[in-house]
């Protein structure tokens, strides 16, 4: 199961770039630079810094929504379903965030490399929206042949449930941003076995 870190500067208690350095040293499979509040210019400046951090640790950096920045820096990009019409000639790999089964099928038809589906569990990031649950994630996994990653309210305590239903990976935000020892968090995540195998 792949483990992805999603950044959110607002959740970071200490120095943001230092936290990203510690996370990169823990070697997640990828880091998605979310930071939706930034302008394209500010986002690119940050992405260039974080790209250097990730390259130093052999971690894949993925841009979020910023298609032009991703192309300029030759990085994969995570986009929304509404951005699919912009990617007919995209020169970098891309994934799509989906919230419905039909969106996942649409994304697969559009040639995406992966989908991130959510939100799986209740999350403080979306307090007014009910979680879609493990059955939603499982339904998408069965319907498409591309990798499916779960997102939303995933922590060490419930990651095994996501793995058990066949998801290809998990995306976590708050635990990474607030972890005092990201390497310890990674050790806990790598040690997880699906509940059905216990």
PDB file of C-alpha atoms in Angstrom:
ATOM      1  CA  UNK A   1       0.000   0.000   0.000  1.00  0.00           C
ATOM      2  CA  UNK A   2       1.404   3.371  -1.010  1.00  0.00           C
ATOM      3  CA  UNK A   3       1.544   6.156   1.546  1.00  0.00           C
ATOM      4  CA  UNK A   4       1.114   9.734   0.374  1.00  0.00           C
ATOM      5  CA  UNK A   5       1.526  12.949   2.330  1.00  0.00           C
ATOM      6  CA  UNK A   6      -0.772  15.866   1.495  1.00  0.00           C
ATOM      7  CA  UNK A   7       0.573  19.204   2.672  1.00  0.00           C
ATOM      8  CA  UNK A   8      -1.380  21.950   4.421  1.00  0.00           C
ATOM      9  CA  UNK A   9       0.660  24.816   5.794  1.00  0.00           C
ATOM     10  CA  UNK A  10      -2.221  25.946   8.032  1.00  0.00           C
ATOM     11  CA  UNK A  11      -2.031  22.665   9.990  1.00  0.00           C
ATOM     12  CA  UNK A  12       1.713  22.854  10.558  1.00  0.00           C
ATOM     13  CA  UNK A  13       2.610  23.803  14.140  1.00  0.00           C
ATOM     14  CA  UNK A  14       6.254  24.693  13.549  1.00  0.00           C
ATOM     15  CA  UNK A  15       8.458  25.711  10.627  1.00  0.00           C
ATOM     16  CA  UNK A  16       6.690  24.503   7.484  1.00  0.00           C
ATOM     17  CA  UNK A  17       9.705  23.742   5.294  1.00  0.00           C
ATOM     18  CA  UNK A  18      11.493  22.027   8.177  1.00  0.00           C
ATOM     19  CA  UNK A  19       8.435  19.832   8.663  1.00  0.00           C
ATOM     20  CA  UNK A  20       8.433  18.942   4.961  1.00  0.00           C
ATOM     21  CA  UNK A  21      12.134  18.081   5.208  1.00  0.00           C
ATOM     22  CA  UNK A  22      11.415  15.708   8.094  1.00  0.00           C
ATOM     23  CA  UNK A  23       8.499  14.162   6.205  1.00  0.00           C
ATOM     24  CA  UNK A  24      10.595  13.679   3.072  1.00  0.00           C
ATOM     25  CA  UNK A  25      13.283  12.002   5.171  1.00  0.00           C
ATOM     26  CA  UNK A  26      10.637   9.521   6.336  1.00  0.00           C
ATOM     27  CA  UNK A  27      10.249   8.494   2.684  1.00  0.00           C
ATOM     28  CA  UNK A  28       6.542   8.560   1.846  1.00  0.00           C
ATOM     29  CA  UNK A  29       5.809   7.289  -1.658  1.00  0.00           C
ATOM     30  CA  UNK A  30       4.821  10.804  -2.717  1.00  0.00           C
ATOM     31  CA  UNK A  31       4.081  14.269  -1.381  1.00  0.00           C
ATOM     32  CA  UNK A  32       1.181  16.281  -2.797  1.00  0.00           C
ATOM     33  CA  UNK A  33       1.830  20.010  -2.459  1.00  0.00           C
ATOM     34  CA  UNK A  34      -1.733  21.167  -1.791  1.00  0.00           C
ATOM     35  CA  UNK A  35      -1.549  24.819  -0.619  1.00  0.00           C
ATOM     36  CA  UNK A  36      -4.637  26.015  -2.485  1.00  0.00           C
ATOM     37  CA  UNK A  37      -4.405  29.488  -0.950  1.00  0.00           C
ATOM     38  CA  UNK A  38      -1.326  30.478  -2.993  1.00  0.00           C
ATOM     39  CA  UNK A  39      -1.212  32.367  -6.277  1.00  0.00           C
ATOM     40  CA  UNK A  40       0.392  30.567  -9.212  1.00  0.00           C
ATOM     41  CA  UNK A  41       3.595  32.593  -8.793  1.00  0.00           C
ATOM     42  CA  UNK A  42       3.842  31.906  -5.051  1.00  0.00           C
ATOM     43  CA  UNK A  43       2.926  28.269  -5.574  1.00  0.00           C
ATOM     44  CA  UNK A  44       5.715  27.800  -8.137  1.00  0.00           C
ATOM     45  CA  UNK A  45       8.280  29.430  -5.849  1.00  0.00           C
ATOM     46  CA  UNK A  46       7.271  27.054  -3.056  1.00  0.00           C
ATOM     47  CA  UNK A  47       7.134  24.052  -5.391  1.00  0.00           C
ATOM     48  CA  UNK A  48      10.698  24.692  -6.506  1.00  0.00           C
ATOM     49  CA  UNK A  49      11.857  24.661  -2.871  1.00  0.00           C
ATOM     50  CA  UNK A  50       9.905  21.541  -2.014  1.00  0.00           C
ATOM     51  CA  UNK A  51      11.026  19.817  -5.213  1.00  0.00           C
ATOM     52  CA  UNK A  52      14.635  20.204  -4.077  1.00  0.00           C
ATOM     53  CA  UNK A  53      13.742  18.782  -0.657  1.00  0.00           C
ATOM     54  CA  UNK A  54      11.962  15.795  -2.203  1.00  0.00           C
ATOM     55  CA  UNK A  55      14.669  15.118  -4.785  1.00  0.00           C
ATOM     56  CA  UNK A  56      17.234  14.981  -1.985  1.00  0.00           C
ATOM     57  CA  UNK A  57      15.276  12.128  -0.401  1.00  0.00           C
ATOM     58  CA  UNK A  58      14.122  10.360  -3.575  1.00  0.00           C
ATOM     59  CA  UNK A  59      10.469  11.250  -2.884  1.00  0.00           C
ATOM     60  CA  UNK A  60       8.040  12.010  -5.733  1.00  0.00           C
ATOM     61  CA  UNK A  61       6.523  15.498  -5.522  1.00  0.00           C
ATOM     62  CA  UNK A  62       3.067  16.006  -7.029  1.00  0.00           C
ATOM     63  CA  UNK A  63       1.586  19.439  -7.711  1.00  0.00           C
ATOM     64  CA  UNK A  64      -2.038  20.100  -6.790  1.00  0.00           C
ATOM     65  CA  UNK A  65      -4.359  21.838  -9.306  1.00  0.00           C
ATOM     66  CA  UNK A  66      -1.520  24.005 -10.656  1.00  0.00           C
ATOM     67  CA  UNK A  67      -1.252  22.451 -14.121  1.00  0.00           C
ATOM     68  CA  UNK A  68       1.038  25.116 -15.610  1.00  0.00           C
ATOM     69  CA  UNK A  69       3.463  24.892 -12.697  1.00  0.00           C
ATOM     70  CA  UNK A  70       3.519  21.100 -12.944  1.00  0.00           C
ATOM     71  CA  UNK A  71       4.399  21.269 -16.630  1.00  0.00           C
ATOM     72  CA  UNK A  72       7.102  23.885 -16.101  1.00  0.00           C
ATOM     73  CA  UNK A  73       8.707  21.804 -13.347  1.00  0.00           C
ATOM     74  CA  UNK A  74       8.046  18.442 -15.079  1.00  0.00           C
ATOM     75  CA  UNK A  75       6.058  17.173 -12.090  1.00  0.00           C
ATOM     76  CA  UNK A  76       2.916  15.027 -11.934  1.00  0.00           C
ATOM     77  CA  UNK A  77      -0.245  16.899 -10.996  1.00  0.00           C
ATOM     78  CA  UNK A  78      -3.384  16.124  -9.001  1.00  0.00           C
ATOM     79  CA  UNK A  79      -6.447  17.818 -10.490  1.00  0.00           C
ATOM     80  CA  UNK A  80     -10.193  18.043  -9.981  1.00  0.00           C
ATOM     81  CA  UNK A  81     -12.778  16.498 -12.294  1.00  0.00           C
ATOM     82  CA  UNK A  82     -13.635  19.993 -13.540  1.00  0.00           C
ATOM     83  CA  UNK A  83     -10.075  20.362 -14.829  1.00  0.00           C
ATOM     84  CA  UNK A  84     -10.212  17.231 -16.993  1.00  0.00           C
ATOM     85  CA  UNK A  85     -11.096  19.249 -20.089  1.00  0.00           C
ATOM     86  CA  UNK A  86      -7.756  21.084 -19.735  1.00  0.00           C
ATOM     87  CA  UNK A  87      -5.559  17.997 -19.902  1.00  0.00           C
ATOM     88  CA  UNK A  88      -5.974  16.687 -23.440  1.00  0.00           C
ATOM     89  CA  UNK A  89      -2.372  17.588 -24.246  1.00  0.00           C
ATOM     90  CA  UNK A  90      -0.883  17.349 -20.772  1.00  0.00           C
ATOM     91  CA  UNK A  91       2.789  16.355 -20.900  1.00  0.00           C
ATOM     92  CA  UNK A  92       3.048  15.060 -17.306  1.00  0.00           C
ATOM     93  CA  UNK A  93       1.282  12.219 -15.449  1.00  0.00           C
ATOM     94  CA  UNK A  94      -1.876  13.288 -13.649  1.00  0.00           C
ATOM     95  CA  UNK A  95      -4.407  12.002 -11.174  1.00  0.00           C
ATOM     96  CA  UNK A  96      -7.923  13.147 -10.352  1.00  0.00           C
ATOM     97  CA  UNK A  97      -9.804  13.683  -7.097  1.00  0.00           C
ATOM     98  CA  UNK A  98     -13.190  11.941  -7.272  1.00  0.00           C
ATOM     99  CA  UNK A  99     -16.272  11.947  -5.061  1.00  0.00           C
ATOM    100  CA  UNK A 100     -18.611   9.791  -7.148  1.00  0.00           C
ATOM    101  CA  UNK A 101     -18.317   6.474  -8.965  1.00  0.00           C
ATOM    102  CA  UNK A 102     -19.095   8.048 -12.339  1.00  0.00           C
ATOM    103  CA  UNK A 103     -16.301  10.596 -11.827  1.00  0.00           C
ATOM    104  CA  UNK A 104     -13.810   7.758 -11.385  1.00  0.00           C
ATOM    105  CA  UNK A 105     -14.992   6.111 -14.601  1.00  0.00           C
ATOM    106  CA  UNK A 106     -14.804   9.462 -16.409  1.00  0.00           C
ATOM    107  CA  UNK A 107     -11.272   9.992 -15.130  1.00  0.00           C
ATOM    108  CA  UNK A 108     -10.178   6.571 -16.308  1.00  0.00           C
ATOM    109  CA  UNK A 109     -11.597   7.264 -19.775  1.00  0.00           C
ATOM    110  CA  UNK A 110      -9.639  10.529 -19.827  1.00  0.00           C
ATOM    111  CA  UNK A 111      -6.375   8.656 -19.335  1.00  0.00           C
ATOM    112  CA  UNK A 112      -5.507   9.539 -15.754  1.00  0.00           C
ATOM    113  CA  UNK A 113      -2.761   7.606 -13.992  1.00  0.00           C
ATOM    114  CA  UNK A 114      -4.580   7.322 -10.640  1.00  0.00           C
ATOM    115  CA  UNK A 115      -7.591   8.585  -8.697  1.00  0.00           C
ATOM    116  CA  UNK A 116      -7.868   9.808  -5.120  1.00  0.00           C
ATOM    117  CA  UNK A 117     -11.317   9.049  -3.723  1.00  0.00           C
ATOM    118  CA  UNK A 118     -12.909  10.495  -0.649  1.00  0.00           C
ATOM    119  CA  UNK A 119     -13.549  11.480   1.837  1.00  0.00           C
ATOM    120  CA  UNK A 120     -13.556   8.046   3.410  1.00  0.00           C
ATOM    121  CA  UNK A 121     -13.904   8.877   7.110  1.00  0.00           C
ATOM    122  CA  UNK A 122     -15.112  11.951   8.980  1.00  0.00           C
ATOM    123  CA  UNK A 123     -12.542  14.735   8.791  1.00  0.00           C
ATOM    124  CA  UNK A 124     -12.136  18.168  10.338  1.00  0.00           C
ATOM    125  CA  UNK A 125     -11.300  19.488   6.869  1.00  0.00           C
ATOM    126  CA  UNK A 126     -14.899  18.858   5.770  1.00  0.00           C
ATOM    127  CA  UNK A 127     -16.984  18.966   8.968  1.00  0.00           C
ATOM    128  CA  UNK A 128     -20.272  19.649   7.172  1.00  0.00           C
ATOM    129  CA  UNK A 129     -20.020  16.706   4.758  1.00  0.00           C
ATOM    130  CA  UNK A 130     -20.798  13.129   5.715  1.00  0.00           C
ATOM    131  CA  UNK A 131     -18.007  10.656   4.934  1.00  0.00           C
ATOM    132  CA  UNK A 132     -18.582   8.371   1.955  1.00  0.00           C
ATOM    133  CA  UNK A 133     -17.202   5.332   3.749  1.00  0.00           C
ATOM    134  CA  UNK A 134     -15.162   2.275   2.910  1.00  0.00           C
ATOM    135  CA  UNK A 135     -17.891   0.824   0.675  1.00  0.00           C
ATOM    136  CA  UNK A 136     -17.603   3.874  -1.606  1.00  0.00           C
ATOM    137  CA  UNK A 137     -13.856   3.373  -1.909  1.00  0.00           C
ATOM    138  CA  UNK A 138     -14.289  -0.337  -2.558  1.00  0.00           C
ATOM    139  CA  UNK A 139     -16.901   0.334  -5.236  1.00  0.00           C
ATOM    140  CA  UNK A 140     -14.501   2.605  -7.100  1.00  0.00           C
ATOM    141  CA  UNK A 141     -11.627   0.147  -6.736  1.00  0.00           C
ATOM    142  CA  UNK A 142     -13.760  -2.572  -8.347  1.00  0.00           C
ATOM    143  CA  UNK A 143     -14.960  -0.294 -11.160  1.00  0.00           C
ATOM    144  CA  UNK A 144     -11.634   0.987 -12.532  1.00  0.00           C
ATOM    145  CA  UNK A 145      -8.305  -0.579 -13.413  1.00  0.00           C
ATOM    146  CA  UNK A 146      -6.107   2.364 -12.395  1.00  0.00           C
ATOM    147  CA  UNK A 147      -4.698   2.805  -8.869  1.00  0.00           C
ATOM    148  CA  UNK A 148      -7.207   4.100  -6.305  1.00  0.00           C
ATOM    149  CA  UNK A 149      -6.037   5.971  -3.213  1.00  0.00           C
ATOM    150  CA  UNK A 150      -8.266   6.799  -0.252  1.00  0.00           C
ATOM    151  CA  UNK A 151      -8.311  10.213   1.433  1.00  0.00           C
ATOM    152  CA  UNK A 152     -10.138  11.856   4.303  1.00  0.00           C
ATOM    153  CA  UNK A 153      -9.896  11.109   8.005  1.00  0.00           C
ATOM    154  CA  UNK A 154      -7.310   8.356   7.524  1.00  0.00           C
ATOM    155  CA  UNK A 155      -4.993   7.781  10.473  1.00  0.00           C
ATOM    156  CA  UNK A 156      -2.776   4.976  11.788  1.00  0.00           C
ATOM    157  CA  UNK A 157      -5.775   3.624  13.691  1.00  0.00           C
ATOM    158  CA  UNK A 158      -7.970   3.037  10.602  1.00  0.00           C
ATOM    159  CA  UNK A 159      -5.496   2.702   7.727  1.00  0.00           C
ATOM    160  CA  UNK A 160      -5.700  -1.091   7.936  1.00  0.00           C
ATOM    161  CA  UNK A 161      -9.394  -0.909   7.045  1.00  0.00           C
ATOM    162  CA  UNK A 162      -8.549   1.033   3.876  1.00  0.00           C
ATOM    163  CA  UNK A 163      -5.866  -1.489   2.952  1.00  0.00           C
ATOM    164  CA  UNK A 164      -8.191  -4.424   3.647  1.00  0.00           C
ATOM    165  CA  UNK A 165     -10.744  -3.358   1.027  1.00  0.00           C
ATOM    166  CA  UNK A 166      -8.066  -3.290  -1.662  1.00  0.00           C
ATOM    167  CA  UNK A 167      -7.127   0.383  -1.963  1.00  0.00           C
ATOM    168  CA  UNK A 168      -3.747   0.960  -3.576  1.00  0.00           C
ATOM    169  CA  UNK A 169      -2.747   3.601  -1.082  1.00  0.00           C
ATOM    170  CA  UNK A 170      -3.706   6.209   1.484  1.00  0.00           C
ATOM    171  CA  UNK A 171      -3.400   9.992   1.540  1.00  0.00           C
ATOM    172  CA  UNK A 172      -2.938  11.645   4.925  1.00  0.00           C
ATOM    173  CA  UNK A 173      -2.690  15.318   5.782  1.00  0.00           C
ATOM    174  CA  UNK A 174      -3.087  16.298   9.428  1.00  0.00           C
ATOM    175  CA  UNK A 175      -1.019  13.469  10.911  1.00  0.00           C
ATOM    176  CA  UNK A 176       1.928  14.343   8.671  1.00  0.00           C
ATOM    177  CA  UNK A 177       1.667  18.082   9.213  1.00  0.00           C
ATOM    178  CA  UNK A 178       1.498  17.702  12.991  1.00  0.00           C
ATOM    179  CA  UNK A 179       3.841  14.752  13.511  1.00  0.00           C
ATOM    180  CA  UNK A 180       6.762  15.564  15.793  1.00  0.00           C
ATOM    181  CA  UNK A 181       8.563  12.471  14.500  1.00  0.00           C
ATOM    182  CA  UNK A 182       7.460  11.737  10.903  1.00  0.00           C
ATOM    183  CA  UNK A 183       9.836   8.766  10.678  1.00  0.00           C
ATOM    184  CA  UNK A 184       8.074   7.156  13.627  1.00  0.00           C
ATOM    185  CA  UNK A 185       4.717   7.757  11.940  1.00  0.00           C
ATOM    186  CA  UNK A 186       6.031   6.089   8.789  1.00  0.00           C
ATOM    187  CA  UNK A 187       7.249   3.075  10.750  1.00  0.00           C
ATOM    188  CA  UNK A 188       3.778   2.675  12.238  1.00  0.00           C
ATOM    189  CA  UNK A 189       2.148   2.935   8.806  1.00  0.00           C
ATOM    190  CA  UNK A 190       4.569   0.508   7.145  1.00  0.00           C
ATOM    191  CA  UNK A 191       3.904  -2.035   9.920  1.00  0.00           C
ATOM    192  CA  UNK A 192       0.147  -2.076   9.248  1.00  0.00           C
ATOM    193  CA  UNK A 193      -1.334  -5.295   7.975  1.00  0.00           C
ATOM    194  CA  UNK A 194      -4.890  -5.514   6.622  1.00  0.00           C
ATOM    195  CA  UNK A 195      -7.277  -6.506   9.371  1.00  0.00           C
ATOM    196  CA  UNK A 196      -8.319  -9.594   7.458  1.00  0.00           C
ATOM    197  CA  UNK A 197      -4.721 -10.868   7.664  1.00  0.00           C
ATOM    198  CA  UNK A 198      -4.426 -10.487  11.426  1.00  0.00           C
TER     199      UNK A 198
END
